[in-house]
Amino acid sequence: MPAELIDGAAVAKKVRAEVGERCKALAARGVVPGLTVVLVGDDGGSAVYVRNKEKASHEVGMNGATIRMPATTTQTELLAVVDRLNADKAVHGILVQMPLPKQIDPQAVIRRIAAAKDVDGFHPVNVGKVLIGERDGFAPCTPAGVQVLLQEYGVETAGKHVVIIGRSNIVGKPMAALLVQPGPGGDATVTICHSKTPDLAWHTKRADIVIAAVGRPGTVTGEMLKPGAVVIDVGTTRIVDPSAKSGMRLMGDVDFASVSQVASKVTPVPGGVGPMTIAMLLRNTVRAAEQAS
Ligand code: NAP
């Protein structure tokens, strides 16, 4: 039987509706959650992401704003903007869109954002809180969104073996930190694989849940899976496709045709993990506003 599709767009809509209600409750107390995104340079992909974030924040009743800075911006100039936003009481969430131009050290910028406004969840304080299981920190949006998808689709993680492919600071590592915590959505046994892992299939064949966050189409095929495994495809690779209206197409890491014949549930690309990332950003922002007021 073909795998059930995990509909990220539908779950994201539900999360956004819940965030909208929380925004209304805050508005009744005279607080409008503020999310400011800083975009440095003119990377086309980043500009689209930033536009989508601003639009989504307005839709739930937030004050969404974007500060656009030229590609020649110095680190000192960017840090000065971050300092100003840290001090602004109307701004509850700050997000500096990555990647940054090469003259700017991204870690220096991330460390400068006040941890209480770091709704991306990349500040070392929030990374540490996620690892030790303190729930007042902010978890990075993509892995947090994956955890919500699993819960919404009734996928048990307790006692299950999860294989994560990819060890980045924004997806793989925080994903492992979330799933290994005791409690709902956690209690999993987690294996993290990466480019130096010999025989990836040896690991994935033993997994109840496979989460692919690599950025390489075709990384996971049906024959690498245990029958009935749940497969989450985080990967997004833009490939040229003359038949598409935009001339481009998004591809995940998963070979959907073969995987959907073996897995019990699978996320599509697009429409799986992607919509959850923005929804979780909004959820982090409303919580930042609640915690600040
Ligand atoms: P990244 O920093 O490039 O990390 C990729 C990871 O994959 C690395 O840990 C790398 O190992 C590992 N890897 C590469 N080739 C491999 C192989 N052959 N076998 C096993 N592991 C391999 O990427 P990222 O930022 O985590 O993003 C991963 C993917 O998710 C990208 O396609 C990105 O666009 C997508 N993404 C999507 C969303 C969303 O909202 N849908 C959000 C974030 C990211 P090494 O560490 O050894 O190099």
PDB file of C-alpha atoms and ligand atoms in Angstrom, residues 49 142 165-172 193-197 200 212-216 219 233-237 251 253 272-278, ligand 1:
ATOM      1  CA  TYR A  49      12.016  33.696   2.065  1.00  0.00           C
ATOM      2  CA  THR A 142      12.767  23.396  10.985  1.00  0.00           C
ATOM      3  CA  ILE A 165      20.950  12.094   7.964  1.00  0.00           C
ATOM      4  CA  GLY A 166      22.798  15.408   8.277  1.00  0.00           C
ATOM      5  CA  ARG A 167      24.526  17.042  11.256  1.00  0.00           C
ATOM      6  CA  SER A 168      24.128  20.770  10.610  1.00  0.00           C
ATOM      7  CA  ASN A 169      23.532  23.190  13.455  1.00  0.00           C
ATOM      8  CA  ILE A 170      20.213  24.279  11.948  1.00  0.00           C
ATOM      9  CA  VAL A 171      18.649  20.880  11.267  1.00  0.00           C
ATOM     10  CA  GLY A 172      20.471  17.636  12.117  1.00  0.00           C
ATOM     11  CA  CYS A 193      24.639  10.062  10.054  1.00  0.00           C
ATOM     12  CA  HIS A 194      26.731  12.385   7.864  1.00  0.00           C
ATOM     13  CA  SER A 195      29.067  12.362   4.899  1.00  0.00           C
ATOM     14  CA  LYS A 196      31.694  10.327   6.760  1.00  0.00           C
ATOM     15  CA  THR A 197      29.220   7.598   7.743  1.00  0.00           C
ATOM     16  CA  LEU A 200      24.290   4.749   5.256  1.00  0.00           C
ATOM     17  CA  ALA A 212      16.874  13.303   5.696  1.00  0.00           C
ATOM     18  CA  ALA A 213      18.489  16.755   5.852  1.00  0.00           C
ATOM     19  CA  VAL A 214      21.282  16.587   3.321  1.00  0.00           C
ATOM     20  CA  GLY A 215      20.524  18.683   0.241  1.00  0.00           C
ATOM     21  CA  ARG A 216      21.224  15.852  -2.208  1.00  0.00           C
ATOM     22  CA  THR A 219      19.932  10.170  -0.886  1.00  0.00           C
ATOM     23  CA  ASP A 233      12.297  14.787   3.837  1.00  0.00           C
ATOM     24  CA  VAL A 234      13.852  18.091   4.919  1.00  0.00           C
ATOM     25  CA  GLY A 235      16.005  18.501   1.820  1.00  0.00           C
ATOM     26  CA  THR A 236      15.287  21.213  -0.707  1.00  0.00           C
ATOM     27  CA  THR A 237      17.423  21.405  -3.803  1.00  0.00           C
ATOM     28  CA  MET A 251      13.577  18.387  -5.011  1.00  0.00           C
ATOM     29  CA  ASP A 253      16.522  14.188  -0.545  1.00  0.00           C
ATOM     30  CA  GLY A 272       5.932  18.797   3.739  1.00  0.00           C
ATOM     31  CA  VAL A 273       8.511  20.266   6.098  1.00  0.00           C
ATOM     32  CA  GLY A 274       8.844  23.615   4.284  1.00  0.00           C
ATOM     33  CA  PRO A 275       5.535  25.212   5.398  1.00  0.00           C
ATOM     34  CA  MET A 276       6.245  24.168   9.003  1.00  0.00           C
ATOM     35  CA  THR A 277       9.416  26.249   9.213  1.00  0.00           C
ATOM     36  CA  ILE A 278       7.601  29.593   8.905  1.00  0.00           C
TER      37      ILE A 278
HETATM   38  P1  NAP B   1      24.146  21.433   5.380  1.00  0.00           P
HETATM   39  O1  NAP B   1      24.610  22.372   6.441  1.00  0.00           O
HETATM   40  O2  NAP B   1      24.768  21.470   4.028  1.00  0.00           O
HETATM   41  O3  NAP B   1      24.286  19.939   5.963  1.00  0.00           O
HETATM   42  C1  NAP B   1      24.106  18.821   5.152  1.00  0.00           C
HETATM   43  C2  NAP B   1      24.481  17.589   5.936  1.00  0.00           C
HETATM   44  O4  NAP B   1      24.368  16.458   5.087  1.00  0.00           O
HETATM   45  C3  NAP B   1      25.916  17.594   6.460  1.00  0.00           C
HETATM   46  O5  NAP B   1      25.950  17.194   7.804  1.00  0.00           O
HETATM   47  C4  NAP B   1      26.635  16.592   5.563  1.00  0.00           C
HETATM   48  O6  NAP B   1      27.671  15.897   6.207  1.00  0.00           O
HETATM   49  C5  NAP B   1      25.502  15.633   5.246  1.00  0.00           C
HETATM   50  N1  NAP B   1      25.776  14.889   4.022  1.00  0.00           N
HETATM   51  C6  NAP B   1      26.210  15.371   2.829  1.00  0.00           C
HETATM   52  N2  NAP B   1      26.345  14.373   1.944  1.00  0.00           N
HETATM   53  C7  NAP B   1      25.995  13.232   2.597  1.00  0.00           C
HETATM   54  C8  NAP B   1      25.931  11.871   2.225  1.00  0.00           C
HETATM   55  N3  NAP B   1      26.281  11.474   0.996  1.00  0.00           N
HETATM   56  N4  NAP B   1      25.541  10.972   3.146  1.00  0.00           N
HETATM   57  C9  NAP B   1      25.198  11.352   4.400  1.00  0.00           C
HETATM   58  N5  NAP B   1      25.228  12.648   4.800  1.00  0.00           N
HETATM   59  C10 NAP B   1      25.626  13.569   3.913  1.00  0.00           C
HETATM   60  O7  NAP B   1      22.598  21.566   5.118  1.00  0.00           O
HETATM   61  P2  NAP B   1      21.374  21.995   6.095  1.00  0.00           P
HETATM   62  O8  NAP B   1      21.411  23.454   6.282  1.00  0.00           O
HETATM   63  O9  NAP B   1      21.293  21.082   7.264  1.00  0.00           O
HETATM   64  O10 NAP B   1      20.165  21.657   5.116  1.00  0.00           O
HETATM   65  C11 NAP B   1      19.958  20.347   4.629  1.00  0.00           C
HETATM   66  C12 NAP B   1      18.899  20.378   3.539  1.00  0.00           C
HETATM   67  O11 NAP B   1      17.681  20.804   4.136  1.00  0.00           O
HETATM   68  C13 NAP B   1      19.160  21.374   2.402  1.00  0.00           C
HETATM   69  O12 NAP B   1      18.623  20.864   1.209  1.00  0.00           O
HETATM   70  C14 NAP B   1      18.376  22.608   2.832  1.00  0.00           C
HETATM   71  O13 NAP B   1      18.004  23.408   1.717  1.00  0.00           O
HETATM   72  C15 NAP B   1      17.187  21.960   3.474  1.00  0.00           C
HETATM   73  N6  NAP B   1      16.504  22.806   4.458  1.00  0.00           N
HETATM   74  C16 NAP B   1      15.167  22.926   4.318  1.00  0.00           C
HETATM   75  C17 NAP B   1      14.463  23.671   5.224  1.00  0.00           C
HETATM   76  C18 NAP B   1      12.993  23.780   5.085  1.00  0.00           C
HETATM   77  O14 NAP B   1      12.375  24.668   5.661  1.00  0.00           O
HETATM   78  N7  NAP B   1      12.359  22.877   4.335  1.00  0.00           N
HETATM   79  C19 NAP B   1      15.114  24.333   6.276  1.00  0.00           C
HETATM   80  C20 NAP B   1      16.497  24.141   6.418  1.00  0.00           C
HETATM   81  C21 NAP B   1      17.179  23.372   5.493  1.00  0.00           C
HETATM   82  P3  NAP B   1      29.028  16.639   6.688  1.00  0.00           P
HETATM   83  O15 NAP B   1      28.661  17.381   7.937  1.00  0.00           O
HETATM   84  O16 NAP B   1      29.957  15.525   6.932  1.00  0.00           O
HETATM   85  O17 NAP B   1      29.437  17.549   5.577  1.00  0.00           O
END
